[in-house]
Every structure is written in C-alpha cells, then in structure tokens.
Coordinates of C-alpha atoms in Angstrom, one line a residue:
M1331 CA 52.2 34.2 -5.3
R1332 CA 48.6 33.9 -4.0
I1333 CA 46.8 34.4 -0.7
T1334 CA 43.7 32.6 -1.5
A1335 CA 41.6 33.2 1.5
L1336 CA 41.9 36.9 1.3
A1337 CA 39.6 39.2 -0.6
P1338 CA 41.3 40.5 -3.8
L1339 CA 41.4 44.1 -2.7
V1340 CA 43.4 43.2 0.3
L1341 CA 46.3 41.8 -1.6
A1342 CA 47.9 45.0 -2.8
G1343 CA 48.6 46.3 0.7
M1344 CA 49.4 43.1 2.5
L1345 CA 53.1 42.9 1.7
A1346 CA 53.5 46.5 2.8
L1347 CA 52.7 45.7 6.4
A1348 CA 56.3 45.5 7.3
A1349 CA 56.9 49.2 6.5
C1350 CA 53.6 50.7 7.6
G1351 CA 51.7 48.2 9.7
R1352 CA 52.9 48.7 13.3
E1353 CA 50.2 49.0 15.8
A1354 CA 49.3 52.5 17.2
D1355 CA 48.4 53.2 20.8
A1356 CA 44.6 53.0 21.3
P1357 CA 42.5 54.1 24.2
A1358 CA 41.5 51.2 26.5
P1359 CA 37.9 50.0 25.9
E1360 CA 35.3 50.5 28.5
P1361 CA 34.6 47.6 30.9
I1362 CA 31.6 45.5 29.9
T1363 CA 29.3 43.6 32.2
P1364 CA 28.5 40.2 30.6
V1365 CA 24.9 38.9 30.3
G1366 CA 24.3 35.3 31.3
V1367 CA 22.9 32.9 28.8
A1368 CA 21.7 29.5 30.2
A1369 CA 23.8 26.5 29.1
S1370 CA 21.9 24.4 26.6
D1371 CA 24.0 21.3 26.4
E1372 CA 27.3 19.7 27.5
T1373 CA 29.7 17.2 26.0
S1374 CA 32.2 15.2 28.1
L1375 CA 35.7 14.7 26.8
A1376 CA 38.6 12.4 27.6
A1377 CA 40.9 15.4 28.3
P1378 CA 40.5 19.2 28.5
A1379 CA 40.2 20.7 25.1
S1380 CA 42.8 23.1 23.7
G1381 CA 40.7 23.9 20.6
L1382 CA 37.1 23.5 19.3
A1383 CA 35.7 23.5 15.8
F1384 CA 32.6 22.4 13.9
W1385 CA 32.1 20.2 10.8
V1386 CA 28.8 20.7 8.9
H1387 CA 27.0 17.6 7.6
P1388 CA 26.2 17.8 3.9
N1389 CA 22.5 17.2 4.3
V1390 CA 21.5 16.4 7.9
A1391 CA 22.1 19.4 10.0
F1392 CA 21.9 17.7 13.4
N1393 CA 24.5 15.1 12.4
S1394 CA 27.1 17.8 12.2
L1395 CA 30.1 17.4 14.5
L1396 CA 31.8 19.1 17.3
I1397 CA 35.6 18.5 17.0
A1398 CA 37.8 18.9 20.0
A1399 CA 41.6 18.9 20.2
S1400 CA 43.5 18.0 23.4
A1401 CA 46.7 16.4 24.7
D1402 CA 44.9 13.1 24.2
G1403 CA 44.2 13.6 20.5
L1404 CA 41.3 14.5 18.2
A1405 CA 37.7 13.6 19.0
A1406 CA 34.5 14.2 17.1
F1407 CA 31.0 14.2 18.7
N1408 CA 27.5 14.3 17.2
I1409 CA 25.8 17.6 17.7
E1410 CA 22.4 16.2 18.4
D1411 CA 23.2 13.8 21.2
G1412 CA 26.9 14.3 22.0
A1413 CA 27.7 10.7 21.0
A1414 CA 31.4 10.0 20.2
V1415 CA 31.7 9.5 16.4
S1416 CA 35.5 9.3 15.6
S1417 CA 38.8 9.9 17.2
V1418 CA 42.6 10.1 16.6
P1419 CA 43.9 9.1 20.0
G1420 CA 47.4 9.2 21.6
V1421 CA 48.6 12.4 19.7
N1422 CA 49.2 15.7 21.5
V1423 CA 47.4 18.3 19.4
S1424 CA 47.0 22.0 20.2
G1425 CA 44.1 23.8 18.5
V1426 CA 41.9 22.8 15.7
A1427 CA 40.2 24.4 12.7
V1428 CA 37.9 23.1 9.9
S1429 CA 37.6 24.1 6.3
Y1430 CA 36.5 22.4 3.0
L1431 CA 37.7 21.3 -0.4
G1432 CA 35.2 22.0 -3.1
F1433 CA 31.6 23.3 -2.8
G1434 CA 28.2 22.1 -1.6
P1435 CA 27.2 18.6 -0.4
T1436 CA 30.1 16.9 -2.1
A1437 CA 32.7 19.2 -0.5
S1438 CA 35.3 17.4 1.7
G1439 CA 35.8 18.6 5.2
V1440 CA 39.5 19.1 6.2
V1441 CA 40.7 19.4 9.8
A1442 CA 43.9 21.2 10.6
T1443 CA 45.7 20.7 13.9
F1444 CA 49.1 21.6 15.3
Q1445 CA 51.3 18.9 16.9
P1446 CA 53.7 20.8 19.2
D1447 CA 55.8 17.7 20.0
A1448 CA 56.6 17.3 16.3
G1449 CA 56.6 21.1 15.5
A1450 CA 54.3 20.4 12.5
F1451 CA 50.7 20.7 11.3
A1452 CA 48.6 17.6 10.6
F1453 CA 45.5 17.4 8.4
Y1454 CA 42.6 14.9 8.3
R1455 CA 39.8 14.5 5.9
I1456 CA 36.3 13.9 7.3
D1457 CA 34.3 11.3 5.3
N1458 CA 30.9 12.7 4.4
S1459 CA 29.2 9.4 5.1
A1460 CA 31.2 7.6 7.8
R1461 CA 32.2 10.9 9.4
N1462 CA 35.6 9.5 10.4
F1463 CA 39.1 11.0 10.3
A1464 CA 41.4 10.0 7.4
P1465 CA 45.0 11.4 7.6
L1466 CA 46.2 13.6 4.8
A1467 CA 49.8 14.2 3.7
G1468 CA 51.2 17.8 3.4
G1469 CA 51.3 19.3 6.9
P1470 CA 54.1 21.9 7.0
E1471 CA 56.8 22.0 9.7
I1472 CA 57.1 25.2 11.8
R1473 CA 60.1 26.7 13.5
G1474 CA 59.5 28.6 16.6
A1475 CA 56.5 28.9 18.9
V1476 CA 53.0 28.9 17.4
R1477 CA 50.7 31.4 19.2
G1478 CA 47.6 30.6 17.2
F1479 CA 46.4 29.6 13.7
C1480 CA 43.4 29.8 11.5
F1481 CA 42.4 27.7 8.5
G1482 CA 39.8 28.7 5.9
R1483 CA 38.9 30.3 2.6
G1484 CA 36.9 33.0 1.0
D1485 CA 33.6 32.6 -0.9
G1486 CA 34.2 30.9 -4.3
V1487 CA 37.8 29.7 -3.4
E1488 CA 38.1 26.0 -3.8
T1489 CA 41.0 25.2 -1.4
P1490 CA 41.7 26.7 2.1
S1491 CA 44.8 28.5 3.3
L1492 CA 46.6 28.2 6.6
Y1493 CA 47.6 31.2 8.7
V1494 CA 50.1 30.7 11.5
V1495 CA 50.6 33.5 14.1
Q1496 CA 54.1 33.8 15.5
R1497 CA 56.0 36.5 17.3
G1498 CA 56.3 39.5 14.8
K1499 CA 54.9 37.6 11.8
I1500 CA 52.1 35.6 10.2
L1501 CA 53.0 32.7 8.0
V1502 CA 50.6 32.0 5.1
F1503 CA 50.5 28.5 3.4
N1504 CA 48.4 28.0 0.3
F1505 CA 47.5 24.5 -0.8
E1506 CA 46.6 22.5 -3.9
A1507 CA 44.4 19.5 -3.4
Q1508 CA 45.8 16.1 -4.4
D1509 CA 44.5 12.6 -4.3
N1510 CA 46.4 11.7 -1.1
G1511 CA 46.5 15.1 0.6
F1512 CA 47.7 18.7 0.3
A1513 CA 50.6 20.1 -1.6
P1514 CA 51.7 23.2 0.4
A1515 CA 53.5 26.1 -1.4
D1516 CA 56.4 27.9 0.2
A1517 CA 55.3 30.0 3.2
I1518 CA 54.6 33.7 2.6
T1519 CA 55.7 35.8 5.6
L1520 CA 53.8 38.9 6.6
D1521 CA 55.4 41.2 9.2
A1522 CA 53.1 41.9 12.1
P1523 CA 53.2 43.3 15.7
D1524 CA 54.9 41.2 18.3
N1525 CA 51.9 40.7 20.5
L1526 CA 49.4 39.0 18.2
A1527 CA 47.6 36.0 19.9
A1528 CA 45.1 34.5 17.4
C1529 CA 43.4 34.9 14.0
A1530 CA 40.2 34.1 12.2
I1531 CA 39.0 34.1 8.5
D1532 CA 35.7 35.6 7.4
S1533 CA 33.5 34.0 4.7
D1534 CA 34.6 37.0 2.5
G1535 CA 38.2 35.8 2.9
V1536 CA 39.3 38.7 5.1
L1537 CA 41.9 37.9 7.8
L1538 CA 41.3 39.1 11.3
T1539 CA 43.8 39.1 14.1
V1540 CA 43.7 40.0 17.8
N1541 CA 46.5 41.0 20.2
T1542 CA 47.1 40.1 23.8
N1543 CA 45.3 43.4 24.8
G1544 CA 42.1 42.4 23.1
A1545 CA 42.5 44.7 20.1
I1546 CA 41.1 43.2 16.8
F1547 CA 42.6 44.2 13.4
R1548 CA 41.3 43.5 9.9
L1549 CA 44.1 43.0 7.4
A1550 CA 42.8 45.3 4.7
G1551 CA 45.9 47.2 3.5
E1552 CA 49.1 48.7 4.6
D1553 CA 47.6 50.6 7.6
S1554 CA 45.8 47.5 9.0
F1555 CA 47.6 47.5 12.3
K1556 CA 47.5 51.3 12.9
T1557 CA 44.0 51.4 14.3
P1558 CA 42.0 48.5 15.8
F1559 CA 38.8 47.6 14.1
A1560 CA 37.3 46.5 17.4
A1561 CA 38.5 46.1 21.0
A1562 CA 37.4 44.6 24.4
P1563 CA 38.9 44.6 27.9
I1564 CA 40.5 41.2 27.9
G1565 CA 42.5 39.5 30.7
D1566 CA 43.7 36.5 28.6
V1567 CA 42.7 36.1 24.9
G1568 CA 41.3 32.7 24.4
G1569 CA 40.2 32.7 20.8
L1570 CA 38.8 34.7 17.9
A1571 CA 36.0 33.6 15.6
V1572 CA 33.8 35.0 12.9
I1573 CA 30.2 34.0 13.0
A1574 CA 29.0 34.3 9.4
A1575 CA 25.4 35.3 8.7
T1576 CA 23.4 37.2 6.1
A1577 CA 20.2 39.3 6.3
P1578 CA 17.1 37.2 6.3
E1579 CA 15.4 36.7 3.0
D1580 CA 12.5 38.9 4.0
D1581 CA 14.9 41.8 4.5
T1582 CA 16.6 41.4 1.1
P1583 CA 15.2 43.2 -2.0
E1584 CA 14.4 40.8 -4.9
G1585 CA 17.4 40.3 -7.1
E1586 CA 20.0 41.6 -4.6
Q1587 CA 22.6 39.7 -2.6
P1588 CA 21.7 39.5 1.1
A1589 CA 23.7 42.0 3.3
A1590 CA 26.3 40.8 5.7
Y1591 CA 25.0 40.1 9.2
G1592 CA 28.1 38.5 10.7
R1593 CA 29.5 38.8 14.2
I1594 CA 33.0 38.6 15.6
A1595 CA 33.4 36.6 18.8
L1596 CA 36.4 37.1 21.2
L1597 CA 36.9 34.9 24.3
D1598 CA 38.4 36.1 27.6
N1599 CA 39.8 32.9 29.2
T1600 CA 40.0 34.3 32.7
T1601 CA 36.3 35.0 33.0
G1602 CA 34.7 32.8 30.3
A1603 CA 33.1 35.9 28.8
V1604 CA 32.6 36.0 25.0
H1605 CA 32.6 39.5 23.6
L1606 CA 30.6 40.1 20.4
F1607 CA 31.1 42.8 17.7
D1608 CA 29.4 43.7 14.5
Y1609 CA 31.4 42.4 11.6
T1610 CA 30.7 45.4 9.3
D1611 CA 31.7 48.2 11.6
G1612 CA 33.3 46.7 14.6
R1613 CA 31.0 48.2 17.2
A1614 CA 30.7 46.3 20.5
L1615 CA 27.4 44.5 20.9
G1616 CA 28.1 43.3 24.5
A1617 CA 29.4 40.1 26.1
V1618 CA 27.8 36.9 27.4
T1619 CA 28.8 34.1 29.7
I1620 CA 27.5 30.5 30.0
Q1621 CA 25.3 30.3 33.1
A1622 CA 24.4 27.2 35.1
T1623 CA 21.0 25.4 34.9
D1624 CA 19.6 22.8 37.2
E1625 CA 21.4 20.1 35.2
I1626 CA 24.5 21.8 33.7
E1627 CA 27.2 23.9 35.4
G1628 CA 28.2 27.3 34.1
V1629 CA 31.6 28.4 32.8
A1630 CA 33.6 30.8 35.0
A1631 CA 36.9 30.3 33.2
A1632 CA 37.5 28.8 29.7
A1633 CA 40.4 27.3 27.8
A1634 CA 39.1 27.5 24.2
M1635 CA 36.1 28.6 22.1
G1636 CA 34.3 27.3 19.1
A1637 CA 31.7 29.5 17.4
T1638 CA 29.7 29.1 14.2
G1639 CA 26.7 30.6 12.4
A1640 CA 26.1 27.5 10.4
N1641 CA 22.8 25.6 10.7
L1642 CA 23.5 22.7 13.1
G1643 CA 19.9 21.8 13.5
G1644 CA 17.1 22.3 16.1
L1645 CA 18.1 24.7 18.8
Y1646 CA 21.3 25.4 16.9
R1647 CA 19.7 26.2 13.5
N1648 CA 21.3 29.6 13.5
G1649 CA 24.6 28.4 15.1
L1650 CA 26.1 28.2 18.5
I1651 CA 29.0 29.1 20.8
A1652 CA 30.9 26.4 22.7
L1653 CA 33.4 26.8 25.5
S1654 CA 36.0 24.3 26.7
V1655 CA 35.9 24.5 30.5
D1656 CA 39.2 25.5 32.0
R1657 CA 41.1 22.5 33.4
A1658 CA 38.0 20.3 33.0
A1659 CA 37.2 17.7 30.3
A1660 CA 33.9 19.3 29.3
V1661 CA 32.4 21.5 26.6
R1662 CA 29.3 23.6 27.2
F1663 CA 27.0 25.1 24.6
I1664 CA 24.8 28.1 24.2
P1665 CA 22.7 28.7 21.0
L1666 CA 23.3 31.8 18.9
N1667 CA 19.6 32.6 19.1
G1668 CA 20.0 32.9 22.9
V1669 CA 23.0 35.1 22.5
A1670 CA 21.2 37.4 20.1
N1671 CA 18.2 37.6 22.4
A1672 CA 20.4 38.5 25.4
L1673 CA 22.2 41.2 23.6
A1674 CA 19.3 42.4 21.5
F1675 CA 20.8 42.1 18.0
P1676 CA 19.2 40.4 14.9
V1677 CA 20.4 36.9 14.4
G1678 CA 20.4 36.8 10.6
A1679 CA 20.3 33.8 8.3
P1680 CA 22.9 31.0 8.6
V1681 CA 25.8 30.7 6.1
N1682 CA 26.9 27.2 5.0
P1683 CA 30.7 27.1 5.2
R1684 CA 30.6 24.4 2.5
G1685 CA 29.8 27.1 0.0
V1686 CA 27.5 26.9 -2.9
V1687 CA 27.9 25.0 -6.2
A1688 CA 28.2 27.5 -9.0
P1689 CA 25.4 27.3 -11.7
I1690 CA 26.5 25.8 -15.0
E1691 CA 26.7 28.5 -17.7
D1692 CA 25.7 27.6 -21.2
D1693 CA 27.8 30.4 -22.7
G1694 CA 24.9 31.2 -25.0
L1695 CA 25.0 27.8 -26.7
L1696 CA 21.6 26.8 -28.0
I1697 CA 20.9 23.3 -29.3
N1698 CA 18.0 22.8 -31.7
I1699 CA 16.1 19.8 -30.5
E1700 CA 13.3 19.9 -33.1
F1701 CA 13.1 16.9 -35.4
V1702 CA 12.7 17.5 -39.1
A1703 CA 11.5 14.6 -41.2
E1704 CA 13.1 14.2 -44.6

C-alpha cells in the first residue's frame, strides 16, 4: 500500500481516521470584508466552466495554459493572449486538475477530469511542444456522487495520485506510468466526515480538505478532523487550492532550503470572494474579490476557481487567481502580486510544479583520466 502524494509522516495516522477522525464543533469564524483587486484579464469560453487548472510550459512561461472544464468539454488557452490552443469537445466534464509525470522540462503534464455521464475519470497528456490533449488509458470508474477531487504529488514523487471526495470517505488512487497511460491500483478508502466538499494537495504532499461550512483540515494523523486548521465564513464552497511558494533567495541563508511561503485559497461561490490563509499556521490573511475595470467586468458570484503560484510570465510571474463567472462563459484573472499587495503579505518566490531534476550522484567513483605513456 502507498499513498504517494502524502508526506511520509502522515501515513501512520491516515488509516486511523475512521476511529478518531470525526470533526469536532468549532466556533464560527468572524466575518471578513473582502478587498477588491482589479481584474487583469479575461478569457471567453464556449460554455461556463465547472473547473479551472493551469499547465506550466517547460521553458516559456507565458506559453503556459489555462485549462477549463465544462459541459462542452475541455479547452486550453494560452496565458499570454487567451488564444485557444487545444480542446476535447462534446464531452461533459466536471472539474479539472493538472499534475506531472517525471521532473523538470521533460516532465509530461497530465490532466484529470471527471465525466459524470460515464461515472468515470478520464486522463489526457499534454504534449510539451504542440500543447495538445492526448487521451490516456486508466481512468477509474466511481460509484456514487463525486463531491470534489484533487490530483497531484509531493516533492520528489514521480507519479501523481488521485483523491476523490465522496460522502463520508475519500478514495485514493495511486498510479504507475505506462507507455499508453496509467495503471491504477485498487482504491484505498479513508473514512472522513460526511460534509467534505473539496480537497487540494500541497507541494509537500499533504492533503487538505474543506467542509461545507468552510472549515479546512490538514490530514496529518488520526486527529486530523478534530480541529480545523483554518476556517472562513463561507456560503457555498467553490474550491480549495494551495498556492505554493518559497521565501525569496535574499531571505534564505546560504546553504539552507528556502522556507515555505505558501498560501491556501478558498472560494465562496455566492460572493466570488477568495479567502487566503497562511499555509504554515492557517491564520487568516483576508479575502479578495475581482473588481471591474473600464474594460473588464468584476465577479460577484463564481462557479469555480483556479489558483497557482507558478511563474506564468509577465504580470503573472508569481502566479494568479482565476475565477469562472457564475452562469457565464468567461474566466477573469487577478495576479498574485496584486492579491499580496491588497492583503499586505509577502508574495514569496514561485514554485515550479514540474519539480526539479535530481543531480546525478557519482557515489564517490573517481576515474583517472591521466594518460601514462609506456
């Protein structure tokens, strides 16, 4: 048994959640007045999006992609100019997430979507050059309603895992890469509270979940659901995301790993407000909404959120937050720099979700290259 996306110290307590992990009553969080951040861009879609995600280009940041899921299928758009790049039309898909196989520039991006009409997940590989979708085999079938899902891996893990949130449980699927797709292992079932609504995976591999009341939990042992890690007054949970970042190089002592600077983002569908929390301690940092400009309308209600701390070039060099407008075929952006300025927190340095290629170790083997004439 393995749960690859989770940090190793989490594993010992995970299977004990059934006995000890029921959620405790927690005081309601204080209301928060959101701060407006001006919309920076807009992408038009063929249909309202049910899910948003980002694919990071291996070497040209502004050629990264926004990927939108809708009842009309999957569609990918260039970050720099919003131009349509690739699509999978005519398939009803609900939600979307992106992870990678391998590390660095040669890593392959993989898109996970749920097809409610078929009751199954579908996977697509994104070509690093053409940036088109190629279907992969291996999507598991799911019995019962899917409330949410997340797809990702921890640092140094080559293949991602899929987490599916259902009533009273979380299904975990691990995968092995094959030439023509994925080979899923049997699902691992984790008992959980009945009212979970969504999940997200941190770059450290820790799984986070949120319930319908806006309470966020980190699955870090058998008491994970007893006390919320963070919470916000939410009318309708619309999505959970981890915005990975590290301390800037100037703030990192020589020879040490940069400290975590990540943020947690939680969307309230009813208001379009995105609540932000510190990843290390869960403290509330405030909330933002996308405000109108002379050319772009604001977002008063949202259907889905995409958020990333990856370098997507230019204005989005430290990441962005995107919202799918409720009942409208449009996605509107705000840069993470703008969010950080509005809420007065340091933005940190971007983390590449492709990961880093490990240096080659020589195991102490020395080769004598001197030539000795005889």
